[in-house]
Amino acid sequence: MSPTSETAHGGRRLVIVESPAKAKTIKGYLGPGYVVEASVGHIRDLPNGAAEVPEKYTGEVRRLGVDVEHDFQPIYVVNADKKAQVRKLKELLAESDELYLATDEDREGEAIAWHLQEVLKPKVPVHRMVFHEITKDAIRAAVANPRELNTRMVDAQETRRILDRLYGYEVSPVLWKKVMRGLSAGRVQSVATRLVVERERERIAFRSAEYWDLTGTFSTGRAGDASDPSSLVARLNAVDGRRVAQGRDFGPDGRLKSDQVLHLDEANARALAAALENASFSVRSVESKPYRRSPYAPFRTTTLQQEASRKLGFGAKSTMQVAQKLYENGFITYMRTDSTTLSDTAVSAARAQVTQLYGASYLPDRPRTYAGKVKNAQEAHEAIRPSGDRFRTPAETGLTGDQFKLYELIWKRTVASQMKDAVGNSVTVKIGGRSSDGRDAEFSASGKTITFHGFMKAYVEGADDPNAELDDRERRLPQVAEGDALSAEELSVDGHATKPPARYTEASLVKELEEREIGRPSTYASIIGTILDRGYVFKKGTALVPSFLSFAVVNLLETHFGRLVDYDFTAKMEDDLDRIAQGEAQAVPWLRRFYFGEGDDNAGVASGAGNGDGDHLGGLKELVTDLGAIDAREISSFPVGDGIMLRVGRYGPYVERGEKDEEGHQRADVPEDLAPDELTVEYAEELLAKPSGDFELGADPESGHQIVAKDGRYGPYVTEILPDGTPKTGKNAVKPRTASLFKSMSLDTVTLADALKLMSLPRVVGTDAEGVEITAQNGRYGPYLKKGTDSRSLETEDQLFNITLDEALAIYAQPKQRGRAAAKPPLKELGTDPVSERPVVVKDGRFGPYVTDGETNATLRTDDSVETITPERGYELLAEKRAKGPAKKTAKKAVKKAPAKKAPAKKATTAKKAAAKTTTAKTAAKKTTAKKTAAKSAASSASASSSSSSASASASASAKSGE
């Protein structure tokens, strides 16, 4: 029997944790006196739709799942997919003398424990068991030292959940009405989207400036060596005492911020270089300063996500998935933490390894302590570190792949945090000379030498800027003194152009959100996943690019809900939620002010923040009620220039010149994967000059339906326009006939006859001697014949219409080619993967192009292409695939091979349910809603609330806190 369900001999203590993996590990530490079972995440939550709300509730309560008129009382329901597990927990509790609630020690974990107590209604003593690492000593200590439930933490989590429900369920429908169906808004996701959009606006408004300078290579005239080079490279710093302009001196408009600096153009730079050709140079000053660099603090959630992105190419979500596995299997401490504190035990373990691995000279006299930088850090947590009172080296863990890489990163950072500073010297040398036309030119060079590497022996932090110099990089300059003569071996003229601000990556967006104190660091991975899944943001390499859709959404929110996406306002909301957690504020008055605009200023957030038209209104309810001022077309329209407008329509973005039905009107679709800053007037003109993409070919003589040719995402195709009122969903749904154009066809030459012929496919060629039908079909990989499950490729597309039965039978009479064809050469080489250290290439596979390092394969996403994919994006796709692990086939095999016993069947079921908390919850919730909406009385309200659920609550379903 499984250790998670085995009844302990003579024991009557039930321990409930969240995940089966954690339950299995803990059961091994507690032994036969305990039954350890998983709740498999949340067992109870706000309803996902009106159909899940008990019949006694009506009106707004059914829609929101919260009774806003009665102190914002939440309506909790047991998740449909958790009813069987709740039943099991009740049965186990009935046989137990004590109950230990051992969920995570954070707000959500505390809330899960409270919900378990409320639903199970135990009649035996209840203990709250908490720990931040899963080791034998930690688990036994937690059992021996339980505490009471922290009701303040529960209240704070409940307030967040209610707040996010109100925000999502009230604002999302506004987006449906004014922008597009299926969109969502969220307290943090909307602000995160605004950050990405604002950065793109800065890039669009940016104007590049060109500037020039000189670089000189100066020789000392003596033989050099590694410690004393013979030459140095210096950059022109000033001319006649006036500093030469560099990139930082220009504003985003391309103009100098100050006229105090000298802006050199190409002509002046070349003239100065020529005038300095025979000049004499000497050292004007040598300034040396001591260099000292202290170790980086141990990891907290956000810094781990950032470093895993920089060093391993992991996305935030992948990092948390791998870290979760490491925690549940007892390798690291709890991975959702805002703290940089190490326990005394951990400090001792780290210091012991410093001495053992690097020697006593690298160990500081006293243990290092790190002050927390995060405001209102999560309660009672430690930094992320290797678990136990003795750290296992990476080689001792037996880990492989991504888990090994992430553990090694955490281990190195933790050990390095208890090592001595790196010390050395930084030197600045100024070199001067006078040109033939009398101008004084001064060059400058900087160097750095490290005399004792200290912690850098173990770990050096990465940088978001790929061109940035890392801390352990040395630059040695010659040993020179003031007055020493130098000769110019070379003077080069260098041109530069200022660059727009870099787009956010997952790592830099996490850093920005944390610095602005927006949301909870533990939820950032989920938030980024949500804005990617919703289509608000897509990736180009590692860069986060906002879609045109996100421009429309953010425009609406800024204009009419300015306070809700104001950065300071959102940060203050976070402060208030923390005050509720600390017992310094009450939840109900605060929610009342947020929703109704009532109560004193101390009950909610100050109303001063904001920048939108709707800020004169009191609360959220009034904001979402007064929608008359919102012009849907204006919200989704953006000027490109020369009379061209970019509009976000129901079916995607398009550019338009003039008004519809007017003479000279032009319209063209915009590629969905086009970055907004790439939509220039010139490119818009190109799009408008192309064929429209919609060609009316005529009416089908049989059906009377109009047939049109379109340019779609996967190429040109023809389709029929169904009459208004044709059902598009449900069991009576009718799909329009659609067919891709042949390679020999084009949009401007295809005819109605061609279209009808294409849409007649597949064509029945005939039947074989056994009566099995043979059809000719056009597939993703070209034309083919199909007979039952046996498919054979055709040589040309024309054969689809002219191949005869005899010819088809002749093809099937040939033996089917088995085995693989000769391996195709790679489409593109990307370089060496930082994780597997194997070469990564792009290949063309059966299901399209994919990246591979020979061990792991990852299909390119919709937004990726062979031509534009970068090495970093390739490494990221492989990292995400590794984080998911191999396909879970073992559970099925186990069921087949096991004898027909009930226990193994339960194992398999449990294994399946043990997938991610959120996936299970979502799927079952949708199924339950679908069943219940069959009831006529609840149909309309269930539909509205179910849509609202999918649009606004998905972030909370997958995050540690719904935001």
PDB file of C-alpha atoms in Angstrom, residues 14-250:
ATOM      1  CA  LEU A  14      -3.986  12.169  10.744  1.00  0.00           C
ATOM      2  CA  VAL A  15      -1.562  14.595   9.053  1.00  0.00           C
ATOM      3  CA  ILE A  16      -2.888  16.540   6.058  1.00  0.00           C
ATOM      4  CA  VAL A  17      -0.537  18.253   3.583  1.00  0.00           C
ATOM      5  CA  GLU A  18      -1.237  19.771   0.147  1.00  0.00           C
ATOM      6  CA  SER A  19       0.497  17.443  -2.307  1.00  0.00           C
ATOM      7  CA  PRO A  20       0.851  13.651  -2.580  1.00  0.00           C
ATOM      8  CA  ALA A  21       4.595  14.009  -3.278  1.00  0.00           C
ATOM      9  CA  LYS A  22       5.072  15.882  -0.005  1.00  0.00           C
ATOM     10  CA  ALA A  23       2.840  13.377   1.796  1.00  0.00           C
ATOM     11  CA  LYS A  24       4.958  10.479   0.612  1.00  0.00           C
ATOM     12  CA  THR A  25       8.199  12.103   1.813  1.00  0.00           C
ATOM     13  CA  ILE A  26       6.777  13.110   5.205  1.00  0.00           C
ATOM     14  CA  LYS A  27       5.214   9.692   5.802  1.00  0.00           C
ATOM     15  CA  GLY A  28       8.678   8.179   5.544  1.00  0.00           C
ATOM     16  CA  TYR A  29       9.883  10.449   8.352  1.00  0.00           C
ATOM     17  CA  LEU A  30       6.915   9.968  10.705  1.00  0.00           C
ATOM     18  CA  GLY A  31       6.641   6.209  10.518  1.00  0.00           C
ATOM     19  CA  PRO A  32       3.755   3.895  11.516  1.00  0.00           C
ATOM     20  CA  GLY A  33       2.179   6.168  14.130  1.00  0.00           C
ATOM     21  CA  TYR A  34       0.695   8.480  11.518  1.00  0.00           C
ATOM     22  CA  VAL A  35      -1.541   8.513   8.472  1.00  0.00           C
ATOM     23  CA  VAL A  36      -0.356  11.190   6.028  1.00  0.00           C
ATOM     24  CA  GLU A  37      -2.800  12.267   3.320  1.00  0.00           C
ATOM     25  CA  ALA A  38      -2.909  15.084   0.769  1.00  0.00           C
ATOM     26  CA  SER A  39      -5.722  17.558   0.249  1.00  0.00           C
ATOM     27  CA  VAL A  40      -4.368  17.983  -3.307  1.00  0.00           C
ATOM     28  CA  GLY A  41      -4.406  21.757  -3.058  1.00  0.00           C
ATOM     29  CA  HIS A  42      -7.492  23.769  -2.141  1.00  0.00           C
ATOM     30  CA  ILE A  43     -10.579  21.771  -1.228  1.00  0.00           C
ATOM     31  CA  ARG A  44     -12.875  24.792  -1.045  1.00  0.00           C
ATOM     32  CA  ASP A  45     -13.013  28.127  -2.828  1.00  0.00           C
ATOM     33  CA  LEU A  46     -15.323  30.765  -4.233  1.00  0.00           C
ATOM     34  CA  PRO A  47     -17.664  29.303  -6.886  1.00  0.00           C
ATOM     35  CA  ASN A  48     -16.510  29.239 -10.506  1.00  0.00           C
ATOM     36  CA  GLY A  49     -19.969  30.093 -11.798  1.00  0.00           C
ATOM     37  CA  ALA A  50     -23.543  30.764 -10.793  1.00  0.00           C
ATOM     38  CA  ALA A  51     -24.430  27.084 -11.239  1.00  0.00           C
ATOM     39  CA  GLU A  52     -22.165  26.208  -8.290  1.00  0.00           C
ATOM     40  CA  VAL A  53     -23.800  28.726  -5.940  1.00  0.00           C
ATOM     41  CA  PRO A  54     -26.405  27.246  -3.560  1.00  0.00           C
ATOM     42  CA  GLU A  55     -29.994  27.962  -4.639  1.00  0.00           C
ATOM     43  CA  LYS A  56     -30.741  30.139  -1.581  1.00  0.00           C
ATOM     44  CA  TYR A  57     -28.507  32.892  -2.985  1.00  0.00           C
ATOM     45  CA  THR A  58     -29.819  35.175  -5.730  1.00  0.00           C
ATOM     46  CA  GLY A  59     -28.873  38.294  -7.691  1.00  0.00           C
ATOM     47  CA  GLU A  60     -25.393  39.717  -7.399  1.00  0.00           C
ATOM     48  CA  VAL A  61     -24.365  37.049  -4.903  1.00  0.00           C
ATOM     49  CA  ARG A  62     -24.822  34.360  -7.562  1.00  0.00           C
ATOM     50  CA  ARG A  63     -22.745  36.346 -10.045  1.00  0.00           C
ATOM     51  CA  LEU A  64     -19.917  37.355  -7.737  1.00  0.00           C
ATOM     52  CA  GLY A  65     -19.832  34.532  -5.213  1.00  0.00           C
ATOM     53  CA  VAL A  66     -19.534  37.274  -2.580  1.00  0.00           C
ATOM     54  CA  ASP A  67     -22.393  38.917  -0.657  1.00  0.00           C
ATOM     55  CA  VAL A  68     -21.296  42.542  -0.911  1.00  0.00           C
ATOM     56  CA  GLU A  69     -24.408  43.753   0.946  1.00  0.00           C
ATOM     57  CA  HIS A  70     -23.655  41.694   4.060  1.00  0.00           C
ATOM     58  CA  ASP A  71     -20.089  42.502   5.044  1.00  0.00           C
ATOM     59  CA  PHE A  72     -18.644  40.902   1.899  1.00  0.00           C
ATOM     60  CA  GLN A  73     -19.431  37.427   3.125  1.00  0.00           C
ATOM     61  CA  PRO A  74     -17.788  34.916   0.756  1.00  0.00           C
ATOM     62  CA  ILE A  75     -19.787  31.953  -0.527  1.00  0.00           C
ATOM     63  CA  TYR A  76     -17.475  28.954  -0.345  1.00  0.00           C
ATOM     64  CA  VAL A  77     -18.163  25.682  -2.141  1.00  0.00           C
ATOM     65  CA  VAL A  78     -16.225  22.424  -2.116  1.00  0.00           C
ATOM     66  CA  ASN A  79     -14.579  22.036  -5.504  1.00  0.00           C
ATOM     67  CA  ALA A  80     -16.357  19.374  -7.545  1.00  0.00           C
ATOM     68  CA  ASP A  81     -13.134  17.489  -8.224  1.00  0.00           C
ATOM     69  CA  LYS A  82     -12.273  17.457  -4.498  1.00  0.00           C
ATOM     70  CA  LYS A  83     -15.485  15.950  -3.156  1.00  0.00           C
ATOM     71  CA  ALA A  84     -14.112  12.418  -3.323  1.00  0.00           C
ATOM     72  CA  GLN A  85     -10.919  13.507  -1.562  1.00  0.00           C
ATOM     73  CA  VAL A  86     -12.912  15.327   1.129  1.00  0.00           C
ATOM     74  CA  ARG A  87     -14.937  12.175   1.661  1.00  0.00           C
ATOM     75  CA  LYS A  88     -11.719  10.202   2.038  1.00  0.00           C
ATOM     76  CA  LEU A  89     -10.290  12.724   4.521  1.00  0.00           C
ATOM     77  CA  LYS A  90     -13.466  12.545   6.613  1.00  0.00           C
ATOM     78  CA  GLU A  91     -13.251   8.745   6.691  1.00  0.00           C
ATOM     79  CA  LEU A  92      -9.617   8.886   7.819  1.00  0.00           C
ATOM     80  CA  LEU A  93     -10.441  11.553  10.413  1.00  0.00           C
ATOM     81  CA  ALA A  94     -13.214   9.384  11.849  1.00  0.00           C
ATOM     82  CA  GLU A  95     -10.557   6.761  12.684  1.00  0.00           C
ATOM     83  CA  SER A  96      -8.110   9.293  14.172  1.00  0.00           C
ATOM     84  CA  ASP A  97      -7.612  10.740  17.632  1.00  0.00           C
ATOM     85  CA  GLU A  98      -5.742  13.880  16.527  1.00  0.00           C
ATOM     86  CA  LEU A  99      -5.552  16.036  13.412  1.00  0.00           C
ATOM     87  CA  TYR A 100      -2.393  17.810  12.239  1.00  0.00           C
ATOM     88  CA  LEU A 101      -2.859  20.455   9.536  1.00  0.00           C
ATOM     89  CA  ALA A 102       0.563  20.566   7.852  1.00  0.00           C
ATOM     90  CA  THR A 103      -0.028  22.899   4.898  1.00  0.00           C
ATOM     91  CA  ASP A 104       2.567  25.461   3.796  1.00  0.00           C
ATOM     92  CA  GLU A 105       3.538  28.159   6.264  1.00  0.00           C
ATOM     93  CA  ASP A 106       2.344  31.137   4.260  1.00  0.00           C
ATOM     94  CA  ARG A 107      -0.976  32.961   3.895  1.00  0.00           C
ATOM     95  CA  GLU A 108      -2.424  30.563   1.387  1.00  0.00           C
ATOM     96  CA  GLY A 109      -1.240  27.543   3.350  1.00  0.00           C
ATOM     97  CA  GLU A 110      -2.862  28.972   6.468  1.00  0.00           C
ATOM     98  CA  ALA A 111      -6.082  29.519   4.514  1.00  0.00           C
ATOM     99  CA  ILE A 112      -6.054  25.931   3.202  1.00  0.00           C
ATOM    100  CA  ALA A 113      -5.649  24.688   6.786  1.00  0.00           C
ATOM    101  CA  TRP A 114      -8.602  26.825   7.902  1.00  0.00           C
ATOM    102  CA  HIS A 115     -10.796  25.541   5.061  1.00  0.00           C
ATOM    103  CA  LEU A 116      -9.881  21.953   5.964  1.00  0.00           C
ATOM    104  CA  GLN A 117     -10.924  22.588   9.561  1.00  0.00           C
ATOM    105  CA  GLU A 118     -14.175  24.230   8.459  1.00  0.00           C
ATOM    106  CA  VAL A 119     -15.122  21.430   6.049  1.00  0.00           C
ATOM    107  CA  LEU A 120     -13.957  18.401   8.063  1.00  0.00           C
ATOM    108  CA  LYS A 121     -15.436  19.729  11.331  1.00  0.00           C
ATOM    109  CA  PRO A 122     -13.097  17.650  13.502  1.00  0.00           C
ATOM    110  CA  LYS A 123     -14.234  16.540  16.948  1.00  0.00           C
ATOM    111  CA  VAL A 124     -10.693  15.632  17.971  1.00  0.00           C
ATOM    112  CA  PRO A 125      -7.807  17.953  18.966  1.00  0.00           C
ATOM    113  CA  VAL A 126      -6.501  19.991  16.011  1.00  0.00           C
ATOM    114  CA  HIS A 127      -2.871  21.128  15.684  1.00  0.00           C
ATOM    115  CA  ARG A 128      -1.254  23.450  13.167  1.00  0.00           C
ATOM    116  CA  MET A 129       2.022  21.824  12.115  1.00  0.00           C
ATOM    117  CA  VAL A 130       4.513  24.087  10.316  1.00  0.00           C
ATOM    118  CA  PHE A 131       7.956  23.602   8.793  1.00  0.00           C
ATOM    119  CA  HIS A 132      10.036  25.187   6.046  1.00  0.00           C
ATOM    120  CA  GLU A 133      12.101  22.169   5.042  1.00  0.00           C
ATOM    121  CA  ILE A 134      11.222  18.525   4.657  1.00  0.00           C
ATOM    122  CA  THR A 135      13.891  16.680   6.641  1.00  0.00           C
ATOM    123  CA  LYS A 136      13.469  14.096   9.368  1.00  0.00           C
ATOM    124  CA  ASP A 137      14.524  16.494  12.134  1.00  0.00           C
ATOM    125  CA  ALA A 138      12.367  19.360  10.817  1.00  0.00           C
ATOM    126  CA  ILE A 139       9.240  17.200  10.482  1.00  0.00           C
ATOM    127  CA  ARG A 140       9.615  15.607  13.898  1.00  0.00           C
ATOM    128  CA  ALA A 141      10.248  19.009  15.458  1.00  0.00           C
ATOM    129  CA  ALA A 142       7.105  20.337  13.762  1.00  0.00           C
ATOM    130  CA  VAL A 143       5.006  17.496  15.211  1.00  0.00           C
ATOM    131  CA  ALA A 144       6.454  18.087  18.651  1.00  0.00           C
ATOM    132  CA  ASN A 145       5.868  21.858  18.541  1.00  0.00           C
ATOM    133  CA  PRO A 146       2.520  22.604  16.886  1.00  0.00           C
ATOM    134  CA  ARG A 147       0.765  25.947  17.145  1.00  0.00           C
ATOM    135  CA  GLU A 148      -2.740  27.349  16.726  1.00  0.00           C
ATOM    136  CA  LEU A 149      -4.189  28.554  13.433  1.00  0.00           C
ATOM    137  CA  ASN A 150      -3.218  32.168  12.714  1.00  0.00           C
ATOM    138  CA  THR A 151      -6.590  33.795  12.083  1.00  0.00           C
ATOM    139  CA  ARG A 152      -5.006  37.100  11.061  1.00  0.00           C
ATOM    140  CA  MET A 153      -3.215  35.379   8.213  1.00  0.00           C
ATOM    141  CA  VAL A 154      -6.450  33.652   7.222  1.00  0.00           C
ATOM    142  CA  ASP A 155      -8.338  36.972   7.264  1.00  0.00           C
ATOM    143  CA  ALA A 156      -5.647  38.631   5.151  1.00  0.00           C
ATOM    144  CA  GLN A 157      -5.719  35.822   2.583  1.00  0.00           C
ATOM    145  CA  GLU A 158      -9.513  35.845   2.491  1.00  0.00           C
ATOM    146  CA  THR A 159      -9.507  39.608   1.952  1.00  0.00           C
ATOM    147  CA  ARG A 160      -7.082  39.209  -0.981  1.00  0.00           C
ATOM    148  CA  ARG A 161      -9.265  36.501  -2.482  1.00  0.00           C
ATOM    149  CA  ILE A 162     -12.428  38.604  -2.175  1.00  0.00           C
ATOM    150  CA  LEU A 163     -10.644  41.680  -3.522  1.00  0.00           C
ATOM    151  CA  ASP A 164      -9.357  39.778  -6.548  1.00  0.00           C
ATOM    152  CA  ARG A 165     -12.782  38.288  -7.192  1.00  0.00           C
ATOM    153  CA  LEU A 166     -14.446  41.708  -7.141  1.00  0.00           C
ATOM    154  CA  TYR A 167     -11.741  43.243  -9.336  1.00  0.00           C
ATOM    155  CA  GLY A 168     -11.804  40.422 -11.890  1.00  0.00           C
ATOM    156  CA  TYR A 169     -15.551  39.836 -12.037  1.00  0.00           C
ATOM    157  CA  GLU A 170     -16.422  43.531 -12.262  1.00  0.00           C
ATOM    158  CA  VAL A 171     -13.711  44.851 -14.599  1.00  0.00           C
ATOM    159  CA  SER A 172     -13.385  41.884 -16.988  1.00  0.00           C
ATOM    160  CA  PRO A 173     -16.962  42.244 -18.346  1.00  0.00           C
ATOM    161  CA  VAL A 174     -16.141  45.856 -19.245  1.00  0.00           C
ATOM    162  CA  LEU A 175     -13.305  44.556 -21.422  1.00  0.00           C
ATOM    163  CA  TRP A 176     -15.696  42.067 -23.038  1.00  0.00           C
ATOM    164  CA  LYS A 177     -18.140  44.826 -23.946  1.00  0.00           C
ATOM    165  CA  LYS A 178     -15.636  47.424 -25.080  1.00  0.00           C
ATOM    166  CA  VAL A 179     -12.658  45.459 -26.453  1.00  0.00           C
ATOM    167  CA  MET A 180     -13.149  41.716 -26.973  1.00  0.00           C
ATOM    168  CA  ARG A 181     -14.848  38.699 -25.394  1.00  0.00           C
ATOM    169  CA  GLY A 182     -12.799  36.391 -23.199  1.00  0.00           C
ATOM    170  CA  LEU A 183     -10.402  39.018 -21.835  1.00  0.00           C
ATOM    171  CA  SER A 184      -9.497  39.317 -18.175  1.00  0.00           C
ATOM    172  CA  ALA A 185      -8.387  41.977 -15.723  1.00  0.00           C
ATOM    173  CA  GLY A 186      -6.615  41.433 -12.435  1.00  0.00           C
ATOM    174  CA  ARG A 187      -5.208  43.510  -9.609  1.00  0.00           C
ATOM    175  CA  VAL A 188      -1.581  42.672 -10.457  1.00  0.00           C
ATOM    176  CA  GLN A 189      -1.776  41.183 -13.953  1.00  0.00           C
ATOM    177  CA  SER A 190      -3.255  44.404 -15.357  1.00  0.00           C
ATOM    178  CA  VAL A 191      -0.514  46.503 -13.762  1.00  0.00           C
ATOM    179  CA  ALA A 192       2.166  44.098 -15.016  1.00  0.00           C
ATOM    180  CA  THR A 193       0.691  44.369 -18.515  1.00  0.00           C
ATOM    181  CA  ARG A 194       0.722  48.151 -18.237  1.00  0.00           C
ATOM    182  CA  LEU A 195       4.447  48.081 -17.387  1.00  0.00           C
ATOM    183  CA  VAL A 196       5.205  46.070 -20.531  1.00  0.00           C
ATOM    184  CA  VAL A 197       3.003  48.345 -22.663  1.00  0.00           C
ATOM    185  CA  GLU A 198       4.582  51.511 -21.267  1.00  0.00           C
ATOM    186  CA  ARG A 199       8.042  50.203 -22.102  1.00  0.00           C
ATOM    187  CA  GLU A 200       6.892  49.582 -25.696  1.00  0.00           C
ATOM    188  CA  ARG A 201       5.425  53.095 -25.857  1.00  0.00           C
ATOM    189  CA  GLU A 202       8.835  54.415 -24.828  1.00  0.00           C
ATOM    190  CA  ARG A 203      10.416  52.402 -27.636  1.00  0.00           C
ATOM    191  CA  ILE A 204       7.874  53.737 -30.158  1.00  0.00           C
ATOM    192  CA  ALA A 205       8.470  57.337 -29.082  1.00  0.00           C
ATOM    193  CA  PHE A 206      12.244  56.865 -28.958  1.00  0.00           C
ATOM    194  CA  ARG A 207      14.406  58.735 -31.459  1.00  0.00           C
ATOM    195  CA  SER A 208      17.943  57.529 -31.902  1.00  0.00           C
ATOM    196  CA  ALA A 209      20.886  59.932 -31.722  1.00  0.00           C
ATOM    197  CA  GLU A 210      24.225  59.425 -33.421  1.00  0.00           C
ATOM    198  CA  TYR A 211      27.445  60.364 -31.691  1.00  0.00           C
ATOM    199  CA  TRP A 212      31.146  59.767 -32.329  1.00  0.00           C
ATOM    200  CA  ASP A 213      34.287  59.497 -30.272  1.00  0.00           C
ATOM    201  CA  LEU A 214      37.857  58.216 -30.477  1.00  0.00           C
ATOM    202  CA  THR A 215      39.511  55.128 -29.037  1.00  0.00           C
ATOM    203  CA  GLY A 216      43.260  55.132 -28.615  1.00  0.00           C
ATOM    204  CA  THR A 217      45.702  52.273 -28.058  1.00  0.00           C
ATOM    205  CA  PHE A 218      48.662  53.674 -26.117  1.00  0.00           C
ATOM    206  CA  SER A 219      52.006  51.933 -25.606  1.00  0.00           C
ATOM    207  CA  THR A 220      54.438  52.298 -22.693  1.00  0.00           C
ATOM    208  CA  GLY A 221      57.349  51.313 -24.932  1.00  0.00           C
ATOM    209  CA  ARG A 222      58.460  48.436 -22.697  1.00  0.00           C
ATOM    210  CA  ALA A 223      57.933  44.698 -22.841  1.00  0.00           C
ATOM    211  CA  GLY A 224      54.876  43.630 -20.905  1.00  0.00           C
ATOM    212  CA  ASP A 225      53.587  40.529 -19.178  1.00  0.00           C
ATOM    213  CA  ALA A 226      50.334  39.302 -17.639  1.00  0.00           C
ATOM    214  CA  SER A 227      50.748  41.427 -14.509  1.00  0.00           C
ATOM    215  CA  ASP A 228      52.052  44.538 -16.306  1.00  0.00           C
ATOM    216  CA  PRO A 229      50.705  44.896 -19.878  1.00  0.00           C
ATOM    217  CA  SER A 230      52.703  46.946 -22.382  1.00  0.00           C
ATOM    218  CA  SER A 231      49.702  48.923 -23.660  1.00  0.00           C
ATOM    219  CA  LEU A 232      46.246  50.107 -22.714  1.00  0.00           C
ATOM    220  CA  VAL A 233      43.089  51.121 -24.556  1.00  0.00           C
ATOM    221  CA  ALA A 234      41.530  54.471 -23.591  1.00  0.00           C
ATOM    222  CA  ARG A 235      38.478  56.354 -24.828  1.00  0.00           C
ATOM    223  CA  LEU A 236      38.330  60.069 -25.607  1.00  0.00           C
ATOM    224  CA  ASN A 237      36.922  61.747 -22.516  1.00  0.00           C
ATOM    225  CA  ALA A 238      37.201  65.523 -23.090  1.00  0.00           C
ATOM    226  CA  VAL A 239      38.282  68.111 -25.641  1.00  0.00           C
ATOM    227  CA  ASP A 240      39.548  71.457 -24.287  1.00  0.00           C
ATOM    228  CA  GLY A 241      38.113  70.540 -20.895  1.00  0.00           C
ATOM    229  CA  ARG A 242      34.641  69.890 -22.277  1.00  0.00           C
ATOM    230  CA  ARG A 243      33.380  66.350 -21.776  1.00  0.00           C
ATOM    231  CA  VAL A 244      32.602  64.392 -24.946  1.00  0.00           C
ATOM    232  CA  ALA A 245      28.975  63.301 -25.181  1.00  0.00           C
ATOM    233  CA  GLN A 246      28.139  59.637 -24.612  1.00  0.00           C
ATOM    234  CA  GLY A 247      24.854  57.757 -24.917  1.00  0.00           C
ATOM    235  CA  ARG A 248      23.702  58.729 -21.413  1.00  0.00           C
ATOM    236  CA  ASP A 249      23.803  62.413 -22.390  1.00  0.00           C
ATOM    237  CA  PHE A 250      20.915  62.087 -24.865  1.00  0.00           C
TER     238      PHE A 250
END
